[in-house]
JSON list of C-alpha atoms and ligand atoms in Angstrom, two decimals:
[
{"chain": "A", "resi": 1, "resn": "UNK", "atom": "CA", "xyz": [27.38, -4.77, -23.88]},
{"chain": "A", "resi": 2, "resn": "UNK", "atom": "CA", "xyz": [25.17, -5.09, -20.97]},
{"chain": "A", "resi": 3, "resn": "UNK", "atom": "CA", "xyz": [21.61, -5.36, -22.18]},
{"chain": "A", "resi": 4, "resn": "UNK", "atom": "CA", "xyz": [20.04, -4.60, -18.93]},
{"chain": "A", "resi": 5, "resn": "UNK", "atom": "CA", "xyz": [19.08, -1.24, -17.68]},
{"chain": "A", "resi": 6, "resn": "UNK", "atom": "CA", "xyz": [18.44, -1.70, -13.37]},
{"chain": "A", "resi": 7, "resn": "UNK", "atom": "CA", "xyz": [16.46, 1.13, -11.80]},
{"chain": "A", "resi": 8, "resn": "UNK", "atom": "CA", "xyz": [18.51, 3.24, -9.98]},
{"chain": "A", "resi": 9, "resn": "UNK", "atom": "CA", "xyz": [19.16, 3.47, -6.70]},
{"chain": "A", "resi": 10, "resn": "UNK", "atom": "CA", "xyz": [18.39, 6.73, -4.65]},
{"chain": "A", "resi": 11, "resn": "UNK", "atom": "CA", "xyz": [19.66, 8.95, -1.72]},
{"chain": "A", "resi": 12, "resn": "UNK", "atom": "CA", "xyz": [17.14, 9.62, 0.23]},
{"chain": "A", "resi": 13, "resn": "UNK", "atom": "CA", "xyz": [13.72, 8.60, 0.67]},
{"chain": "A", "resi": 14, "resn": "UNK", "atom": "CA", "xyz": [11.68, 6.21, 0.29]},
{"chain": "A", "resi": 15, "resn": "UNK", "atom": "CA", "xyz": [11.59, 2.73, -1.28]},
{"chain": "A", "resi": 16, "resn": "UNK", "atom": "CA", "xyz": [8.22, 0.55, -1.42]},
{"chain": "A", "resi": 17, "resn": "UNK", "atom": "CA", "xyz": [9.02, -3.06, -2.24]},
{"chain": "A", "resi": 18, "resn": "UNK", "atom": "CA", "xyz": [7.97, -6.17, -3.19]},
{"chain": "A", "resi": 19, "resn": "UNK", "atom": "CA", "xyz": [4.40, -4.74, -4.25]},
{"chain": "A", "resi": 20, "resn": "UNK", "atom": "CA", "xyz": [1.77, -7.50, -5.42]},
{"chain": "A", "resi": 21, "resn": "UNK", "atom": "CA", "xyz": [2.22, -6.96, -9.26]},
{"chain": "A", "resi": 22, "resn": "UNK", "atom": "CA", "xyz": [-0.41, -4.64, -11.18]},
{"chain": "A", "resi": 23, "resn": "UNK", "atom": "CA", "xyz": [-0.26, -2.42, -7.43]},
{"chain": "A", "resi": 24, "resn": "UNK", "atom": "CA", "xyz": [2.16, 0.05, -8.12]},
{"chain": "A", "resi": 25, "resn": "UNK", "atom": "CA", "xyz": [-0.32, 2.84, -9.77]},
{"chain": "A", "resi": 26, "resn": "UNK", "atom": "CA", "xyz": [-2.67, 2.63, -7.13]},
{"chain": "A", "resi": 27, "resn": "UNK", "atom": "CA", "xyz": [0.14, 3.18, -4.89]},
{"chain": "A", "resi": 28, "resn": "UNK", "atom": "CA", "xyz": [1.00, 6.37, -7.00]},
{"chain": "A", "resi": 29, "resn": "UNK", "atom": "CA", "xyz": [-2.58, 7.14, -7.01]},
{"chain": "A", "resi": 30, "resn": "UNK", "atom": "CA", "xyz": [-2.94, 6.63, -3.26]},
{"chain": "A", "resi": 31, "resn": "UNK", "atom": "CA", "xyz": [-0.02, 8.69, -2.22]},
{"chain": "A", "resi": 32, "resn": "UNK", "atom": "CA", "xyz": [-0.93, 11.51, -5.12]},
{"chain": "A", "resi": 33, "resn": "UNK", "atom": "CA", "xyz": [2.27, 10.82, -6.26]},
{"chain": "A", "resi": 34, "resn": "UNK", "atom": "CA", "xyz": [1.47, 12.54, -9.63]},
{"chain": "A", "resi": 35, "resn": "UNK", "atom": "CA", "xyz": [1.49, 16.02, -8.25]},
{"chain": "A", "resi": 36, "resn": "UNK", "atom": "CA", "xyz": [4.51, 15.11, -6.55]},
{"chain": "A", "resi": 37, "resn": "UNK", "atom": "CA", "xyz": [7.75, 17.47, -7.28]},
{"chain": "A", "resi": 38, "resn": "UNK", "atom": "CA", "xyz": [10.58, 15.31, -6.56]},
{"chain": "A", "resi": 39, "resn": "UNK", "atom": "CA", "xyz": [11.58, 12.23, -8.17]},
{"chain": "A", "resi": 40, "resn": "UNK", "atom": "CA", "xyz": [9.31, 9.32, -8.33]},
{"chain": "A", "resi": 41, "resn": "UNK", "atom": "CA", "xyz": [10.32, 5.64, -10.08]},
{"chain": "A", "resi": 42, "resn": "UNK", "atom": "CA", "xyz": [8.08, 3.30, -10.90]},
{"chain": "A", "resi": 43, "resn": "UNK", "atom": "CA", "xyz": [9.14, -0.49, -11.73]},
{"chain": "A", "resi": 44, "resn": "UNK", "atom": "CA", "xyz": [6.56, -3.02, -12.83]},
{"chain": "A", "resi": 45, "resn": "UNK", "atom": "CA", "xyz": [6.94, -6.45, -13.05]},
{"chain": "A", "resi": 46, "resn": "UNK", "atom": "CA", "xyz": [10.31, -6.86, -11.96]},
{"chain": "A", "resi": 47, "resn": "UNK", "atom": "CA", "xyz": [11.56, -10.37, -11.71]},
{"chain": "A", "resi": 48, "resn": "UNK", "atom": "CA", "xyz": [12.12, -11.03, -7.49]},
{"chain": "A", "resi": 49, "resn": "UNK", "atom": "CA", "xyz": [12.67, -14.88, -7.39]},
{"chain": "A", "resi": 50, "resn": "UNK", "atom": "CA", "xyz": [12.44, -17.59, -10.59]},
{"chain": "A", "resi": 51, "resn": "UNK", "atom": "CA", "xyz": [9.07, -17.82, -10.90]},
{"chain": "A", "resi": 52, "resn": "UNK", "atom": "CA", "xyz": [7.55, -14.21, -8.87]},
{"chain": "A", "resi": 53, "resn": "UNK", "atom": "CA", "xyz": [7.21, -10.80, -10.17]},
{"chain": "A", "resi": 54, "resn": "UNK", "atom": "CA", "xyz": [6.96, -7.23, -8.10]},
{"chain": "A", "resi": 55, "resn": "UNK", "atom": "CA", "xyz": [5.86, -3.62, -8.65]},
{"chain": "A", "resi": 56, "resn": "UNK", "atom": "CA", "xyz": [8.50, -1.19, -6.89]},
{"chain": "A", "resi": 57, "resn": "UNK", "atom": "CA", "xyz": [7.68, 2.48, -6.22]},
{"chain": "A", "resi": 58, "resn": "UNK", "atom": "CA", "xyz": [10.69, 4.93, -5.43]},
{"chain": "A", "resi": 59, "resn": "UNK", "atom": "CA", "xyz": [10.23, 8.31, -3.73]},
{"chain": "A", "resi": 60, "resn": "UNK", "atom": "CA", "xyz": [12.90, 10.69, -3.07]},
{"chain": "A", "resi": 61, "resn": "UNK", "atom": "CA", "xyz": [12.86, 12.64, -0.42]},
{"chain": "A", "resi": 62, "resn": "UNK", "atom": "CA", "xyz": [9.80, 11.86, 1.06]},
{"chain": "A", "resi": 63, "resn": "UNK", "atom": "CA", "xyz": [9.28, 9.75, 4.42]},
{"chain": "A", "resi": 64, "resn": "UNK", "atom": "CA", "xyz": [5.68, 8.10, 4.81]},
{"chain": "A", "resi": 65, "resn": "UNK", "atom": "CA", "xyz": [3.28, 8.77, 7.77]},
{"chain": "A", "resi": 66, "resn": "UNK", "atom": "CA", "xyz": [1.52, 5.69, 9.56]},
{"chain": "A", "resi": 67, "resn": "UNK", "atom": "CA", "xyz": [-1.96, 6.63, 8.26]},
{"chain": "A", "resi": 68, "resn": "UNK", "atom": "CA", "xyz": [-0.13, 6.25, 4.74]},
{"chain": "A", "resi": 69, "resn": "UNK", "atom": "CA", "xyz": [1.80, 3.51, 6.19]},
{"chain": "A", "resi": 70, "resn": "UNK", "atom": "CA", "xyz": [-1.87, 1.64, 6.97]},
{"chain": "A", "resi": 71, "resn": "UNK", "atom": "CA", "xyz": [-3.79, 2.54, 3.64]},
{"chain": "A", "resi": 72, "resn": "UNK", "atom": "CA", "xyz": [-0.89, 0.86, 1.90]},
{"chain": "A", "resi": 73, "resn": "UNK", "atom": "CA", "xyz": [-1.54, -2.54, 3.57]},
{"chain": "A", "resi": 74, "resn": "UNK", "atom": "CA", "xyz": [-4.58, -2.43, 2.30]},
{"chain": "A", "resi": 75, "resn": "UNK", "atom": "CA", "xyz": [-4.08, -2.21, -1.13]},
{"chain": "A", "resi": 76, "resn": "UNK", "atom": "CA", "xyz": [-0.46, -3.77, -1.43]},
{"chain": "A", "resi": 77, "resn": "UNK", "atom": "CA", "xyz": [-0.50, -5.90, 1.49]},
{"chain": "A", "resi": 78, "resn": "UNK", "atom": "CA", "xyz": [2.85, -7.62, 1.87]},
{"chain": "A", "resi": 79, "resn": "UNK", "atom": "CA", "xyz": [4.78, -4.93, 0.86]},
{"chain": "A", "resi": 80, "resn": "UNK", "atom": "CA", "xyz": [8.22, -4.00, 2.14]},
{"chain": "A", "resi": 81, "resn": "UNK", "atom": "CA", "xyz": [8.62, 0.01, 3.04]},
{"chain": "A", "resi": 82, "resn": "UNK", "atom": "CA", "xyz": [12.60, 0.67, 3.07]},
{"chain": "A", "resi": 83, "resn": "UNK", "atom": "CA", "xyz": [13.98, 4.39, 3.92]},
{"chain": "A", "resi": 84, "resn": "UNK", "atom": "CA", "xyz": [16.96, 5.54, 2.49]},
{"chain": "A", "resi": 85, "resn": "UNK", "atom": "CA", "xyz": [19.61, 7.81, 4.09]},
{"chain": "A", "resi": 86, "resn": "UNK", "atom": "CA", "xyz": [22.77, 8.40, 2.47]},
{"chain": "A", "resi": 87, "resn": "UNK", "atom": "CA", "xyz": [22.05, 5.60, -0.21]},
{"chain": "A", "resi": 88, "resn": "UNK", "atom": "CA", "xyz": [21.75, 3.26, 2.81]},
{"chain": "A", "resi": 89, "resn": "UNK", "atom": "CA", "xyz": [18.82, 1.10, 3.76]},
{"chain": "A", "resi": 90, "resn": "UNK", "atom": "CA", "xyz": [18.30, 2.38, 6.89]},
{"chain": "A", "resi": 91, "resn": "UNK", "atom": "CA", "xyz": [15.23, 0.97, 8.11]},
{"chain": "A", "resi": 92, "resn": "UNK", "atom": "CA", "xyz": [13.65, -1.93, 6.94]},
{"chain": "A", "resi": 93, "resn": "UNK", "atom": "CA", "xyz": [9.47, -2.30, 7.31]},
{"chain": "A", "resi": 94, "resn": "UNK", "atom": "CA", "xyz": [7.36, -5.14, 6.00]},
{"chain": "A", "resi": 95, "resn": "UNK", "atom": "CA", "xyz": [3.67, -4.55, 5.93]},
{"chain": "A", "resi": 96, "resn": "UNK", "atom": "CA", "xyz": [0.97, -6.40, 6.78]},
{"chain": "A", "resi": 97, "resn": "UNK", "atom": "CA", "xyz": [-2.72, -6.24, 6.56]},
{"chain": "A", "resi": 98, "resn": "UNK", "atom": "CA", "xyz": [-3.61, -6.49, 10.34]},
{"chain": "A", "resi": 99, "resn": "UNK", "atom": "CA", "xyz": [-6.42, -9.38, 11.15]},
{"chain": "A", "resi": 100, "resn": "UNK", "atom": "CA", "xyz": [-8.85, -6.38, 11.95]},
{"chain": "A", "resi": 101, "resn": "UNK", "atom": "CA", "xyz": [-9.03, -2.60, 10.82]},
{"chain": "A", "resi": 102, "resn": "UNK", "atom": "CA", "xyz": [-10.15, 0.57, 12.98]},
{"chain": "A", "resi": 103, "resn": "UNK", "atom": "CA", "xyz": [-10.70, 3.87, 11.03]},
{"chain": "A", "resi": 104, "resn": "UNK", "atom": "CA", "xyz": [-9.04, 4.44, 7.60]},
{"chain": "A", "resi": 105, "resn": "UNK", "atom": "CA", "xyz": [-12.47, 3.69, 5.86]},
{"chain": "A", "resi": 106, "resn": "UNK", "atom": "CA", "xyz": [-16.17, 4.19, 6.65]},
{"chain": "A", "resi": 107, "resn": "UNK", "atom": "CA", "xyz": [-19.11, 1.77, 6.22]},
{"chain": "A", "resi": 108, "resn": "UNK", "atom": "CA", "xyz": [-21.12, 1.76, 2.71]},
{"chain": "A", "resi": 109, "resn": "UNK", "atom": "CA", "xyz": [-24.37, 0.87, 5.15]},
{"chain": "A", "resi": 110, "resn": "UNK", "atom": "CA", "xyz": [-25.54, 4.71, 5.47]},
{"chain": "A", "resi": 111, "resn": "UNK", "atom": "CA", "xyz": [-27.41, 3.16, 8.61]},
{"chain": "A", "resi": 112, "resn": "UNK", "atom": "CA", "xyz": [-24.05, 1.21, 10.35]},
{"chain": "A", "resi": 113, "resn": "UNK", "atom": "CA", "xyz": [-24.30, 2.83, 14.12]},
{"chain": "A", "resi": 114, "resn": "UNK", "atom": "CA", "xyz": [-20.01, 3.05, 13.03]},
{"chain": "A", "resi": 115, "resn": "UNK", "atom": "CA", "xyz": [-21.36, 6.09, 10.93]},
{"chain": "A", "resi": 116, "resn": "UNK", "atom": "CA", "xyz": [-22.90, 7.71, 13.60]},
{"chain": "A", "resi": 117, "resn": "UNK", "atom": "CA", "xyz": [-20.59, 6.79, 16.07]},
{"chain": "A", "resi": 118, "resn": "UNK", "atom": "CA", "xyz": [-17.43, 7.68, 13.17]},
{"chain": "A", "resi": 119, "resn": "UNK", "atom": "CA", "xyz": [-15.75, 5.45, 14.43]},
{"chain": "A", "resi": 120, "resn": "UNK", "atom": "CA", "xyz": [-15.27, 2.07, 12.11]},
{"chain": "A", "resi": 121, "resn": "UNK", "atom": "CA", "xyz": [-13.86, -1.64, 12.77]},
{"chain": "A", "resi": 122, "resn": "UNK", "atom": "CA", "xyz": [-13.63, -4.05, 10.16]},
{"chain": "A", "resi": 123, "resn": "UNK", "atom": "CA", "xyz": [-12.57, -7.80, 10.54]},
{"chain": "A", "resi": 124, "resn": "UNK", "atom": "CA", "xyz": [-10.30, -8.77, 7.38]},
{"chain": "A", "resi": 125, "resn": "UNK", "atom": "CA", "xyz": [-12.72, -11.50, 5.87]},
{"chain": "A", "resi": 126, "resn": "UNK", "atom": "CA", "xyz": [-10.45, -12.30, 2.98]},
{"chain": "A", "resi": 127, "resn": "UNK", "atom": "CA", "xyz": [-6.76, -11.43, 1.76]},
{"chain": "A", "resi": 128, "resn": "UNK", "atom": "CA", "xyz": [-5.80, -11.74, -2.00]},
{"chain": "A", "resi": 129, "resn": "UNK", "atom": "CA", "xyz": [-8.07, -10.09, -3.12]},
{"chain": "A", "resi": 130, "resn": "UNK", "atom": "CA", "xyz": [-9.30, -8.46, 0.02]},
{"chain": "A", "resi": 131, "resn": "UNK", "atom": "CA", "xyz": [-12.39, -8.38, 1.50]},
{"chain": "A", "resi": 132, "resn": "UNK", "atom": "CA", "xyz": [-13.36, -6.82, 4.78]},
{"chain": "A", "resi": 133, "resn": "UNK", "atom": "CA", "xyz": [-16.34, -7.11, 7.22]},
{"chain": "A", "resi": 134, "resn": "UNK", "atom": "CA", "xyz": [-17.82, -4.26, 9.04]},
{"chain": "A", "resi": 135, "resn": "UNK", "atom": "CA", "xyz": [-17.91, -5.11, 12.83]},
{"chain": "A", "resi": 136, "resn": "UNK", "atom": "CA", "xyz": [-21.05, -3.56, 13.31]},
{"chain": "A", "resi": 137, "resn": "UNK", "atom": "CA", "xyz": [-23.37, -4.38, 10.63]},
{"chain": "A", "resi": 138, "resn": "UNK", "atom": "CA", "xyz": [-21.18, -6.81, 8.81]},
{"chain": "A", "resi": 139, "resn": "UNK", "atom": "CA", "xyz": [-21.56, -5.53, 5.49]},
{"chain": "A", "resi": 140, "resn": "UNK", "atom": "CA", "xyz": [-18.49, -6.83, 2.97]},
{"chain": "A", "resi": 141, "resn": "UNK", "atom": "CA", "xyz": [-16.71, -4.03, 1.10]},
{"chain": "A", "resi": 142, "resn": "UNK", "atom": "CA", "xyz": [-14.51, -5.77, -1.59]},
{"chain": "A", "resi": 143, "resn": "UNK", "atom": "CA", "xyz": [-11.80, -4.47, -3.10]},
{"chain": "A", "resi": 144, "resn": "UNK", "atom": "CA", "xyz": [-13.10, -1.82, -5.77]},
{"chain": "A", "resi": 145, "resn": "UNK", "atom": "CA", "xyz": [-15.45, -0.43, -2.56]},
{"chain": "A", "resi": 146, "resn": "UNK", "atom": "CA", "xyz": [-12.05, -0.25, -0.75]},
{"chain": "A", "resi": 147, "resn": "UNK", "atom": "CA", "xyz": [-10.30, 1.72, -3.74]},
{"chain": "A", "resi": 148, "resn": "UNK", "atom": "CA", "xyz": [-13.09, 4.20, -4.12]},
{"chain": "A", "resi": 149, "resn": "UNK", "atom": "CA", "xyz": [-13.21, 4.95, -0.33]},
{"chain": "A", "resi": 150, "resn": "UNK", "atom": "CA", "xyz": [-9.59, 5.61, -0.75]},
{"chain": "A", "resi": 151, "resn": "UNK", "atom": "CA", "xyz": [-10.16, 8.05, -3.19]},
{"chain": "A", "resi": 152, "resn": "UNK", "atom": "CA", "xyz": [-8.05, 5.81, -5.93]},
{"chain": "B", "resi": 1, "resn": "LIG", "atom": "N1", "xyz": [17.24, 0.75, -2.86]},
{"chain": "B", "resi": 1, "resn": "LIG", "atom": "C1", "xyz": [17.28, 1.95, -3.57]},
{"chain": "B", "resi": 1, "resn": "LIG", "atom": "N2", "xyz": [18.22, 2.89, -3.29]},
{"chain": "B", "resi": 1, "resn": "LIG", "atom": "C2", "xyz": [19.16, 2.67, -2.36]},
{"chain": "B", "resi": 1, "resn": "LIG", "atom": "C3", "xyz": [19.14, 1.46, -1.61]},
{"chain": "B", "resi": 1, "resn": "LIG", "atom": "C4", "xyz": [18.17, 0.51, -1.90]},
{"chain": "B", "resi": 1, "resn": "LIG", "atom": "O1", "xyz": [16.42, 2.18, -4.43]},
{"chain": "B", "resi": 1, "resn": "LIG", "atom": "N3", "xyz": [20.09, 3.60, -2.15]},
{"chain": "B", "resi": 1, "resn": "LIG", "atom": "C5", "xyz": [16.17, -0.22, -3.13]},
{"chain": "B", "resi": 1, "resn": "LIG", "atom": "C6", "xyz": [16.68, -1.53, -3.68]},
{"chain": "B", "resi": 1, "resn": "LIG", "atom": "O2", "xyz": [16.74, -1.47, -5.09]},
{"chain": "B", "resi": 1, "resn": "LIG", "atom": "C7", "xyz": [15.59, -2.50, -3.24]},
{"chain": "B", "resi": 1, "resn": "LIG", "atom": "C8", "xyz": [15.10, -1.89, -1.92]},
{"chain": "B", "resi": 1, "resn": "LIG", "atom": "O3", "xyz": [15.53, -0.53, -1.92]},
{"chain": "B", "resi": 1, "resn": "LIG", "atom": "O4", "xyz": [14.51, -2.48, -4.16]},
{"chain": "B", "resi": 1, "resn": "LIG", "atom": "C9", "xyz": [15.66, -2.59, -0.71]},
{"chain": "B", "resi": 1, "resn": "LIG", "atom": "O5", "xyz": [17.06, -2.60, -0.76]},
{"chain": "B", "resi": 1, "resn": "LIG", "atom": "P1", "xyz": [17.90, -3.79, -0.11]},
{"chain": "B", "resi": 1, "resn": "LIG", "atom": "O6", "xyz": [17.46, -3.99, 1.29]},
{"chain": "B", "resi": 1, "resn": "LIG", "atom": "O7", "xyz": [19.34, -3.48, -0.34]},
{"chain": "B", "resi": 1, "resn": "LIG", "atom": "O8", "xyz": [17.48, -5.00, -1.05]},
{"chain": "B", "resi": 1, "resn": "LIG", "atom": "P2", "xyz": [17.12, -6.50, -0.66]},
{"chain": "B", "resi": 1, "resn": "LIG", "atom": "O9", "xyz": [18.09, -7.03, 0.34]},
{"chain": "B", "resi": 1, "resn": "LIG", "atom": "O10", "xyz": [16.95, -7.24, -1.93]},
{"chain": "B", "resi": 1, "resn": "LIG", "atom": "O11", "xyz": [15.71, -6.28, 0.04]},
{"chain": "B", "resi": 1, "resn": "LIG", "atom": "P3", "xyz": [14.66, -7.39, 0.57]},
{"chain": "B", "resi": 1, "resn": "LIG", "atom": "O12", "xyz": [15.41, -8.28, 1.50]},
{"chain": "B", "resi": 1, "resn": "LIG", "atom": "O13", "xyz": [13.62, -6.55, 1.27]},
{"chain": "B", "resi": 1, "resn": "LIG", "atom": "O14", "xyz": [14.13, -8.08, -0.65]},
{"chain": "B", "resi": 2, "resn": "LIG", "atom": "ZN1", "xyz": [-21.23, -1.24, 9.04]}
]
């Protein structure tokens, strides 16, 4: 008898893979996958190579738009978005938090000019875990700043 169960594969939609492990619920979170009303499969810890681990997220039916695209890098940076037609893999994205970020999230300063200009650039100070720098003021917003200005 075979003693493992594998997540199942799915039609169509989408697959997010090779998440940093412990990521996948703020993916759900960040996508309001909960209030979602198709399918969604979440996989954590999953064994990729010998000695690495990965959270997998599986939504059917559902194709991602860039802005959702670019708040993922920033919480599960290194990520691999895969969309699924027909059980095929029919395109193939890997993510990647971009050396400097414009919009997505506003300054904490409540005096950065990028609040009265709304218009925000921050330079990506630090990757695992990340921490940004606002272009203007250069205020750091670490990573719990970054998950509450995602709403997460
Ligand atoms: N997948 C799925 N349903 C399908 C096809 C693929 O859920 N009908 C999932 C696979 O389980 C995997 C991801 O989509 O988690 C990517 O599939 P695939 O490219 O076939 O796997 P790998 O070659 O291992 O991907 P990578 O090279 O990105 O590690
Ligand atoms: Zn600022």
């Amino acid at each position: 008898m075979k003693k493992e169960l594998k997540v199942s594969a799915i039609k169509n939609g989408t697959v997010i893979d090779h998440i940093r492990p412990g990521k996948a619920l703020d993916v759900v979170r960040l996508l309001n996958l909960e209030n979602y009303d198709d399918s969604v499969t979440v996989a954590m810890g999953v064994h990729s190579s010998l000695h690495k681990t990965k959270d997998i997220v599986k939504i059917e039916n559902r194709e991602l738009s860039e802005e959702e695209v670019n708040e993922i890098a920033l919480i599960a940076p290194e990520s691999t978005i895969n969309i699924i037609k027909d059980y095929e893999v029919a395109e193939k994205r890997k993510i990647e938090l971009p050396d400097l970020i414009k919009g997505i999230l506003t300054c904490m300063n409540p005096n950065c000019i990028s609040r009265k200009e709304g218009s925000s650039k921050f330079i990506v100070e630090k990757r695992d875990p990340v921490i940004l720098r606002c272009y203007y003021c250069e205020r750091l917003m670490e990573e719990d700043e970054i998950l509450k200005r995602l709403r997460i």
